[in-house]
Amino acid sequence: SESKVLMTAEEISRTMDRLAMEIVERHGNCESVAILGIQRRGVDLAARLKVALEKRAQREIPGGQLDINLYRDDWTSLEVQPQINKTEIFFDIDGKDIVLVDDVLFTGRTTRAALEAILDFGRPNRVELLVLVDRGHRELPVAADYVGKTIDTRRGEHVDVYLSERDEREEVVLTN
Ligand code: 5GP
Ligand code: MG
């Protein structure tokens, strides 16, 4: 298999700064913004975003995380859903503008499951989606509001996201 670097550490950092700025452009002082990361690397990115936003907005931004299991090998039909394991939201989501954060957007099924979990929890004012990479191949009508990088991929390819919080390097790589 072959690998190609799609984003360097420097690009990831600049991209996260830009995405934080886009959130500020839409939400001003971010008064009702809250950030929810999706398990593992979405949580890492959400934490980075929280720091960047708090610096810009000069206020504390509530954060939480969703743990959604993927059984991708079994995904032969839309009936098979990602499973929601654990939802850690220790703030009141009613009236919040939730920014849902994930590393990669693919079929849209994880987003769908995340929305279900969020809406079970309360009544946010709105939910937006932020992803570092949109690799296409949607199977549901899902679109991200904030996209780090759109990448053309084949269905069988994989985007490897390495983040310094849990990996020994920091980069985004396309593997086929
Ligand atoms: P979806 O549910 O949209 O098909 O896939 C999105 C979820 O699966 C995200 O949580 C993401 O982390 C993971 N995912 C899907 N495709 C890829 C990929 O190519 N690379 C990585 N790193 N994660 C992926
Ligand atoms: Mg994931």
PDB file of C-alpha atoms and ligand atoms in Angstrom:
ATOM      1  CA  SER A   1       0.000   0.000   0.000  1.00  0.00           C
ATOM      2  CA  GLU A   2       1.053   3.557  -0.696  1.00  0.00           C
ATOM      3  CA  SER A   3       0.848   6.616   1.535  1.00  0.00           C
ATOM      4  CA  LYS A   4       0.620  10.273   0.715  1.00  0.00           C
ATOM      5  CA  VAL A   5       0.843  13.142   3.201  1.00  0.00           C
ATOM      6  CA  LEU A   6      -2.293  15.276   2.958  1.00  0.00           C
ATOM      7  CA  MET A   7      -1.641  17.668   5.831  1.00  0.00           C
ATOM      8  CA  THR A   8       1.535  18.391   7.762  1.00  0.00           C
ATOM      9  CA  ALA A   9       1.566  19.326  11.453  1.00  0.00           C
ATOM     10  CA  GLU A  10       1.915  22.960  10.422  1.00  0.00           C
ATOM     11  CA  GLU A  11      -1.112  22.705   8.120  1.00  0.00           C
ATOM     12  CA  ILE A  12      -3.203  21.010  10.799  1.00  0.00           C
ATOM     13  CA  SER A  13      -2.367  23.792  13.225  1.00  0.00           C
ATOM     14  CA  ARG A  14      -3.135  26.563  10.745  1.00  0.00           C
ATOM     15  CA  THR A  15      -6.342  24.814   9.750  1.00  0.00           C
ATOM     16  CA  MET A  16      -7.564  24.529  13.343  1.00  0.00           C
ATOM     17  CA  ASP A  17      -6.857  28.249  13.830  1.00  0.00           C
ATOM     18  CA  ARG A  18      -8.855  29.086  10.724  1.00  0.00           C
ATOM     19  CA  LEU A  19     -11.764  26.892  11.826  1.00  0.00           C
ATOM     20  CA  ALA A  20     -11.804  28.608  15.230  1.00  0.00           C
ATOM     21  CA  MET A  21     -11.913  31.934  13.404  1.00  0.00           C
ATOM     22  CA  GLU A  22     -14.830  30.761  11.269  1.00  0.00           C
ATOM     23  CA  ILE A  23     -16.739  29.854  14.421  1.00  0.00           C
ATOM     24  CA  VAL A  24     -16.067  33.324  15.844  1.00  0.00           C
ATOM     25  CA  GLU A  25     -17.231  34.898  12.579  1.00  0.00           C
ATOM     26  CA  ARG A  26     -20.558  33.122  12.925  1.00  0.00           C
ATOM     27  CA  HIS A  27     -20.988  33.286  16.666  1.00  0.00           C
ATOM     28  CA  GLY A  28     -19.298  36.503  17.722  1.00  0.00           C
ATOM     29  CA  ASN A  29     -18.562  36.302  21.443  1.00  0.00           C
ATOM     30  CA  CYS A  30     -19.562  32.616  21.387  1.00  0.00           C
ATOM     31  CA  GLU A  31     -22.006  33.271  24.215  1.00  0.00           C
ATOM     32  CA  SER A  32     -24.077  30.136  23.603  1.00  0.00           C
ATOM     33  CA  VAL A  33     -21.464  28.005  21.856  1.00  0.00           C
ATOM     34  CA  ALA A  34     -20.555  24.595  23.285  1.00  0.00           C
ATOM     35  CA  ILE A  35     -18.210  22.022  21.798  1.00  0.00           C
ATOM     36  CA  LEU A  36     -18.762  18.265  21.604  1.00  0.00           C
ATOM     37  CA  GLY A  37     -16.013  15.963  20.365  1.00  0.00           C
ATOM     38  CA  ILE A  38     -16.661  12.517  18.938  1.00  0.00           C
ATOM     39  CA  GLN A  39     -14.551   9.787  20.542  1.00  0.00           C
ATOM     40  CA  ARG A  40     -10.848   9.684  20.215  1.00  0.00           C
ATOM     41  CA  ARG A  41      -9.449  12.143  17.726  1.00  0.00           C
ATOM     42  CA  GLY A  42     -12.595  14.239  17.470  1.00  0.00           C
ATOM     43  CA  VAL A  43     -12.231  14.757  21.223  1.00  0.00           C
ATOM     44  CA  ASP A  44      -8.592  15.826  20.798  1.00  0.00           C
ATOM     45  CA  LEU A  45      -9.537  18.318  18.103  1.00  0.00           C
ATOM     46  CA  ALA A  46     -12.465  19.582  20.194  1.00  0.00           C
ATOM     47  CA  ALA A  47     -10.070  20.253  23.078  1.00  0.00           C
ATOM     48  CA  ARG A  48      -7.754  22.267  20.816  1.00  0.00           C
ATOM     49  CA  LEU A  49     -10.695  24.207  19.479  1.00  0.00           C
ATOM     50  CA  LYS A  50     -11.964  24.940  22.971  1.00  0.00           C
ATOM     51  CA  VAL A  51      -8.604  26.474  23.918  1.00  0.00           C
ATOM     52  CA  ALA A  52      -8.466  28.568  20.729  1.00  0.00           C
ATOM     53  CA  LEU A  53     -12.047  29.779  21.129  1.00  0.00           C
ATOM     54  CA  GLU A  54     -11.675  30.609  24.800  1.00  0.00           C
ATOM     55  CA  LYS A  55      -8.653  32.725  23.958  1.00  0.00           C
ATOM     56  CA  ARG A  56     -10.475  34.593  21.209  1.00  0.00           C
ATOM     57  CA  ALA A  57     -13.829  34.932  22.939  1.00  0.00           C
ATOM     58  CA  GLN A  58     -12.369  35.593  26.404  1.00  0.00           C
ATOM     59  CA  ARG A  59     -14.898  33.307  28.035  1.00  0.00           C
ATOM     60  CA  GLU A  60     -15.209  29.710  29.078  1.00  0.00           C
ATOM     61  CA  ILE A  61     -16.731  27.463  26.427  1.00  0.00           C
ATOM     62  CA  PRO A  62     -18.528  24.340  27.688  1.00  0.00           C
ATOM     63  CA  GLY A  63     -17.208  21.068  26.287  1.00  0.00           C
ATOM     64  CA  GLY A  64     -18.151  17.409  26.277  1.00  0.00           C
ATOM     65  CA  GLN A  65     -17.699  14.190  24.387  1.00  0.00           C
ATOM     66  CA  LEU A  66     -19.599  11.435  22.663  1.00  0.00           C
ATOM     67  CA  ASP A  67     -18.327   7.892  22.455  1.00  0.00           C
ATOM     68  CA  ILE A  68     -19.655   6.212  19.340  1.00  0.00           C
ATOM     69  CA  ASN A  69     -18.536   2.731  18.357  1.00  0.00           C
ATOM     70  CA  LEU A  70     -17.978   1.861  14.752  1.00  0.00           C
ATOM     71  CA  TYR A  71     -18.413  -1.602  13.328  1.00  0.00           C
ATOM     72  CA  ARG A  72     -17.481  -0.509   9.854  1.00  0.00           C
ATOM     73  CA  ASP A  73     -16.939  -4.017   8.498  1.00  0.00           C
ATOM     74  CA  ASP A  74     -20.578  -4.814   9.132  1.00  0.00           C
ATOM     75  CA  TRP A  75     -21.835  -1.741   7.369  1.00  0.00           C
ATOM     76  CA  THR A  76     -23.507  -3.409   4.443  1.00  0.00           C
ATOM     77  CA  SER A  77     -26.681  -1.375   4.692  1.00  0.00           C
ATOM     78  CA  LEU A  78     -27.978   1.811   6.188  1.00  0.00           C
ATOM     79  CA  GLU A  79     -29.824  -0.264   8.777  1.00  0.00           C
ATOM     80  CA  VAL A  80     -26.534  -0.886  10.550  1.00  0.00           C
ATOM     81  CA  GLN A  81     -25.878   2.111  12.750  1.00  0.00           C
ATOM     82  CA  PRO A  82     -22.881   3.245  14.714  1.00  0.00           C
ATOM     83  CA  GLN A  83     -23.548   2.478  18.364  1.00  0.00           C
ATOM     84  CA  ILE A  84     -23.672   5.188  20.981  1.00  0.00           C
ATOM     85  CA  ASN A  85     -21.741   4.032  24.037  1.00  0.00           C
ATOM     86  CA  LYS A  86     -21.301   6.892  26.400  1.00  0.00           C
ATOM     87  CA  THR A  87     -22.253  10.509  26.367  1.00  0.00           C
ATOM     88  CA  GLU A  88     -20.334  12.857  28.616  1.00  0.00           C
ATOM     89  CA  ILE A  89     -22.147  16.151  28.601  1.00  0.00           C
ATOM     90  CA  PHE A  90     -21.923  17.832  31.979  1.00  0.00           C
ATOM     91  CA  PHE A  91     -23.496  21.117  30.977  1.00  0.00           C
ATOM     92  CA  ASP A  92     -27.023  22.162  30.102  1.00  0.00           C
ATOM     93  CA  ILE A  93     -27.340  21.838  26.324  1.00  0.00           C
ATOM     94  CA  ASP A  94     -30.721  23.582  26.153  1.00  0.00           C
ATOM     95  CA  GLY A  95     -30.426  26.676  23.979  1.00  0.00           C
ATOM     96  CA  LYS A  96     -26.786  25.991  23.132  1.00  0.00           C
ATOM     97  CA  ASP A  97     -25.210  26.324  19.725  1.00  0.00           C
ATOM     98  CA  ILE A  98     -23.444  22.984  19.640  1.00  0.00           C
ATOM     99  CA  VAL A  99     -20.365  22.525  17.478  1.00  0.00           C
ATOM    100  CA  LEU A 100     -19.938  18.802  16.916  1.00  0.00           C
ATOM    101  CA  VAL A 101     -16.325  17.910  16.135  1.00  0.00           C
ATOM    102  CA  ASP A 102     -14.904  14.876  14.346  1.00  0.00           C
ATOM    103  CA  ASP A 103     -11.666  14.106  12.564  1.00  0.00           C
ATOM    104  CA  VAL A 104     -13.042  12.589   9.375  1.00  0.00           C
ATOM    105  CA  LEU A 105     -16.472  12.780   7.717  1.00  0.00           C
ATOM    106  CA  PHE A 106     -17.267   9.827   5.466  1.00  0.00           C
ATOM    107  CA  THR A 107     -20.735   8.244   5.077  1.00  0.00           C
ATOM    108  CA  GLY A 108     -22.405  10.548   7.610  1.00  0.00           C
ATOM    109  CA  ARG A 109     -23.627   7.707   9.813  1.00  0.00           C
ATOM    110  CA  THR A 110     -21.586   8.718  12.822  1.00  0.00           C
ATOM    111  CA  THR A 111     -22.964  12.250  12.580  1.00  0.00           C
ATOM    112  CA  ARG A 112     -26.466  10.857  12.436  1.00  0.00           C
ATOM    113  CA  ALA A 113     -25.867   8.762  15.556  1.00  0.00           C
ATOM    114  CA  ALA A 114     -24.284  11.729  17.315  1.00  0.00           C
ATOM    115  CA  LEU A 115     -27.300  13.908  16.530  1.00  0.00           C
ATOM    116  CA  GLU A 116     -29.582  11.292  17.982  1.00  0.00           C
ATOM    117  CA  ALA A 117     -27.526  11.193  21.190  1.00  0.00           C
ATOM    118  CA  ILE A 118     -27.469  14.985  21.448  1.00  0.00           C
ATOM    119  CA  LEU A 119     -31.194  15.374  20.864  1.00  0.00           C
ATOM    120  CA  ASP A 120     -31.874  12.676  23.477  1.00  0.00           C
ATOM    121  CA  PHE A 121     -29.993  14.869  25.896  1.00  0.00           C
ATOM    122  CA  GLY A 122     -31.864  18.124  25.519  1.00  0.00           C
ATOM    123  CA  ARG A 123     -32.893  20.924  23.223  1.00  0.00           C
ATOM    124  CA  PRO A 124     -29.969  22.777  21.722  1.00  0.00           C
ATOM    125  CA  ASN A 125     -30.627  25.936  19.729  1.00  0.00           C
ATOM    126  CA  ARG A 126     -28.681  24.489  16.817  1.00  0.00           C
ATOM    127  CA  VAL A 127     -26.093  21.864  16.002  1.00  0.00           C
ATOM    128  CA  GLU A 128     -23.222  22.493  13.605  1.00  0.00           C
ATOM    129  CA  LEU A 129     -20.617  20.045  12.340  1.00  0.00           C
ATOM    130  CA  LEU A 130     -16.879  20.655  12.161  1.00  0.00           C
ATOM    131  CA  VAL A 131     -14.473  18.128  10.625  1.00  0.00           C
ATOM    132  CA  LEU A 132     -10.765  18.218   9.934  1.00  0.00           C
ATOM    133  CA  VAL A 133     -11.203  16.132   6.770  1.00  0.00           C
ATOM    134  CA  ASP A 134     -14.201  15.558   4.510  1.00  0.00           C
ATOM    135  CA  ARG A 135     -13.380  12.522   2.412  1.00  0.00           C
ATOM    136  CA  GLY A 136     -16.703  12.270   0.577  1.00  0.00           C
ATOM    137  CA  HIS A 137     -18.860   9.151  -0.075  1.00  0.00           C
ATOM    138  CA  ARG A 138     -21.870  10.318   1.899  1.00  0.00           C
ATOM    139  CA  GLU A 139     -24.742   7.871   2.365  1.00  0.00           C
ATOM    140  CA  LEU A 140     -26.913  10.311   4.303  1.00  0.00           C
ATOM    141  CA  PRO A 141     -27.782  13.970   3.696  1.00  0.00           C
ATOM    142  CA  VAL A 142     -25.082  15.279   6.024  1.00  0.00           C
ATOM    143  CA  ALA A 143     -22.821  18.270   5.378  1.00  0.00           C
ATOM    144  CA  ALA A 144     -20.210  19.886   7.588  1.00  0.00           C
ATOM    145  CA  ASP A 145     -20.475  23.598   8.446  1.00  0.00           C
ATOM    146  CA  TYR A 146     -16.739  23.909   9.015  1.00  0.00           C
ATOM    147  CA  VAL A 147     -14.326  21.827   6.923  1.00  0.00           C
ATOM    148  CA  GLY A 148     -10.566  21.718   7.374  1.00  0.00           C
ATOM    149  CA  LYS A 149      -9.823  20.064   4.083  1.00  0.00           C
ATOM    150  CA  THR A 150     -11.911  18.331   1.423  1.00  0.00           C
ATOM    151  CA  ILE A 151     -10.117  15.327   0.009  1.00  0.00           C
ATOM    152  CA  ASP A 152     -11.035  13.174  -2.967  1.00  0.00           C
ATOM    153  CA  THR A 153     -10.766   9.572  -1.889  1.00  0.00           C
ATOM    154  CA  ARG A 154     -11.690   6.197  -3.241  1.00  0.00           C
ATOM    155  CA  ARG A 155     -14.090   4.274  -1.118  1.00  0.00           C
ATOM    156  CA  GLY A 156     -11.484   1.690  -0.188  1.00  0.00           C
ATOM    157  CA  GLU A 157      -8.806   4.204   0.731  1.00  0.00           C
ATOM    158  CA  HIS A 158      -8.254   5.335   4.277  1.00  0.00           C
ATOM    159  CA  VAL A 159      -7.345   8.677   5.771  1.00  0.00           C
ATOM    160  CA  ASP A 160      -5.012   8.257   8.742  1.00  0.00           C
ATOM    161  CA  VAL A 161      -5.160  11.142  11.181  1.00  0.00           C
ATOM    162  CA  TYR A 162      -2.209  11.279  13.576  1.00  0.00           C
ATOM    163  CA  LEU A 163      -2.407  13.768  16.426  1.00  0.00           C
ATOM    164  CA  SER A 164       0.340  14.461  18.947  1.00  0.00           C
ATOM    165  CA  GLU A 165      -2.055  13.886  21.870  1.00  0.00           C
ATOM    166  CA  ARG A 166      -2.152  10.159  21.169  1.00  0.00           C
ATOM    167  CA  ASP A 167       0.245   9.443  18.309  1.00  0.00           C
ATOM    168  CA  GLU A 168       3.980   9.807  17.986  1.00  0.00           C
ATOM    169  CA  ARG A 169       3.598  12.105  15.024  1.00  0.00           C
ATOM    170  CA  GLU A 170       1.192  14.716  13.771  1.00  0.00           C
ATOM    171  CA  GLU A 171      -0.005  14.529  10.183  1.00  0.00           C
ATOM    172  CA  VAL A 172      -2.847  13.424   7.929  1.00  0.00           C
ATOM    173  CA  VAL A 173      -1.989  10.642   5.492  1.00  0.00           C
ATOM    174  CA  LEU A 174      -3.930   9.013   2.660  1.00  0.00           C
ATOM    175  CA  THR A 175      -3.334   5.271   2.428  1.00  0.00           C
ATOM    176  CA  ASN A 176      -4.521   3.088  -0.412  1.00  0.00           C
TER     177      ASN A 176
HETATM  178  P1  5GP B   1     -18.883   8.071   8.824  1.00  0.00           P
HETATM  179  O1  5GP B   1     -19.723   7.694   9.985  1.00  0.00           O
HETATM  180  O2  5GP B   1     -19.161   9.449   8.307  1.00  0.00           O
HETATM  181  O3  5GP B   1     -18.912   7.033   7.748  1.00  0.00           O
HETATM  182  O4  5GP B   1     -17.388   8.041   9.321  1.00  0.00           O
HETATM  183  C1  5GP B   1     -16.957   8.997  10.197  1.00  0.00           C
HETATM  184  C2  5GP B   1     -16.404   8.374  11.433  1.00  0.00           C
HETATM  185  O5  5GP B   1     -15.585   7.271  11.123  1.00  0.00           O
HETATM  186  C3  5GP B   1     -15.540   9.373  12.142  1.00  0.00           C
HETATM  187  O6  5GP B   1     -15.680   9.228  13.527  1.00  0.00           O
HETATM  188  C4  5GP B   1     -14.154   9.044  11.679  1.00  0.00           C
HETATM  189  O7  5GP B   1     -13.250   9.154  12.740  1.00  0.00           O
HETATM  190  C5  5GP B   1     -14.252   7.612  11.179  1.00  0.00           C
HETATM  191  N1  5GP B   1     -13.736   7.504   9.813  1.00  0.00           N
HETATM  192  C6  5GP B   1     -14.392   7.224   8.685  1.00  0.00           C
HETATM  193  N2  5GP B   1     -13.580   7.150   7.630  1.00  0.00           N
HETATM  194  C7  5GP B   1     -12.366   7.407   8.115  1.00  0.00           C
HETATM  195  C8  5GP B   1     -11.070   7.501   7.522  1.00  0.00           C
HETATM  196  O8  5GP B   1     -10.845   7.329   6.321  1.00  0.00           O
HETATM  197  N3  5GP B   1     -10.051   7.808   8.370  1.00  0.00           N
HETATM  198  C9  5GP B   1     -10.237   8.025   9.708  1.00  0.00           C
HETATM  199  N4  5GP B   1      -9.175   8.356  10.439  1.00  0.00           N
HETATM  200  N5  5GP B   1     -11.428   7.938  10.287  1.00  0.00           N
HETATM  201  C10 5GP B   1     -12.475   7.639   9.501  1.00  0.00           C
HETATM  202 MG    MG B   2     -13.775   8.738  14.746  1.00  0.00          MG
END
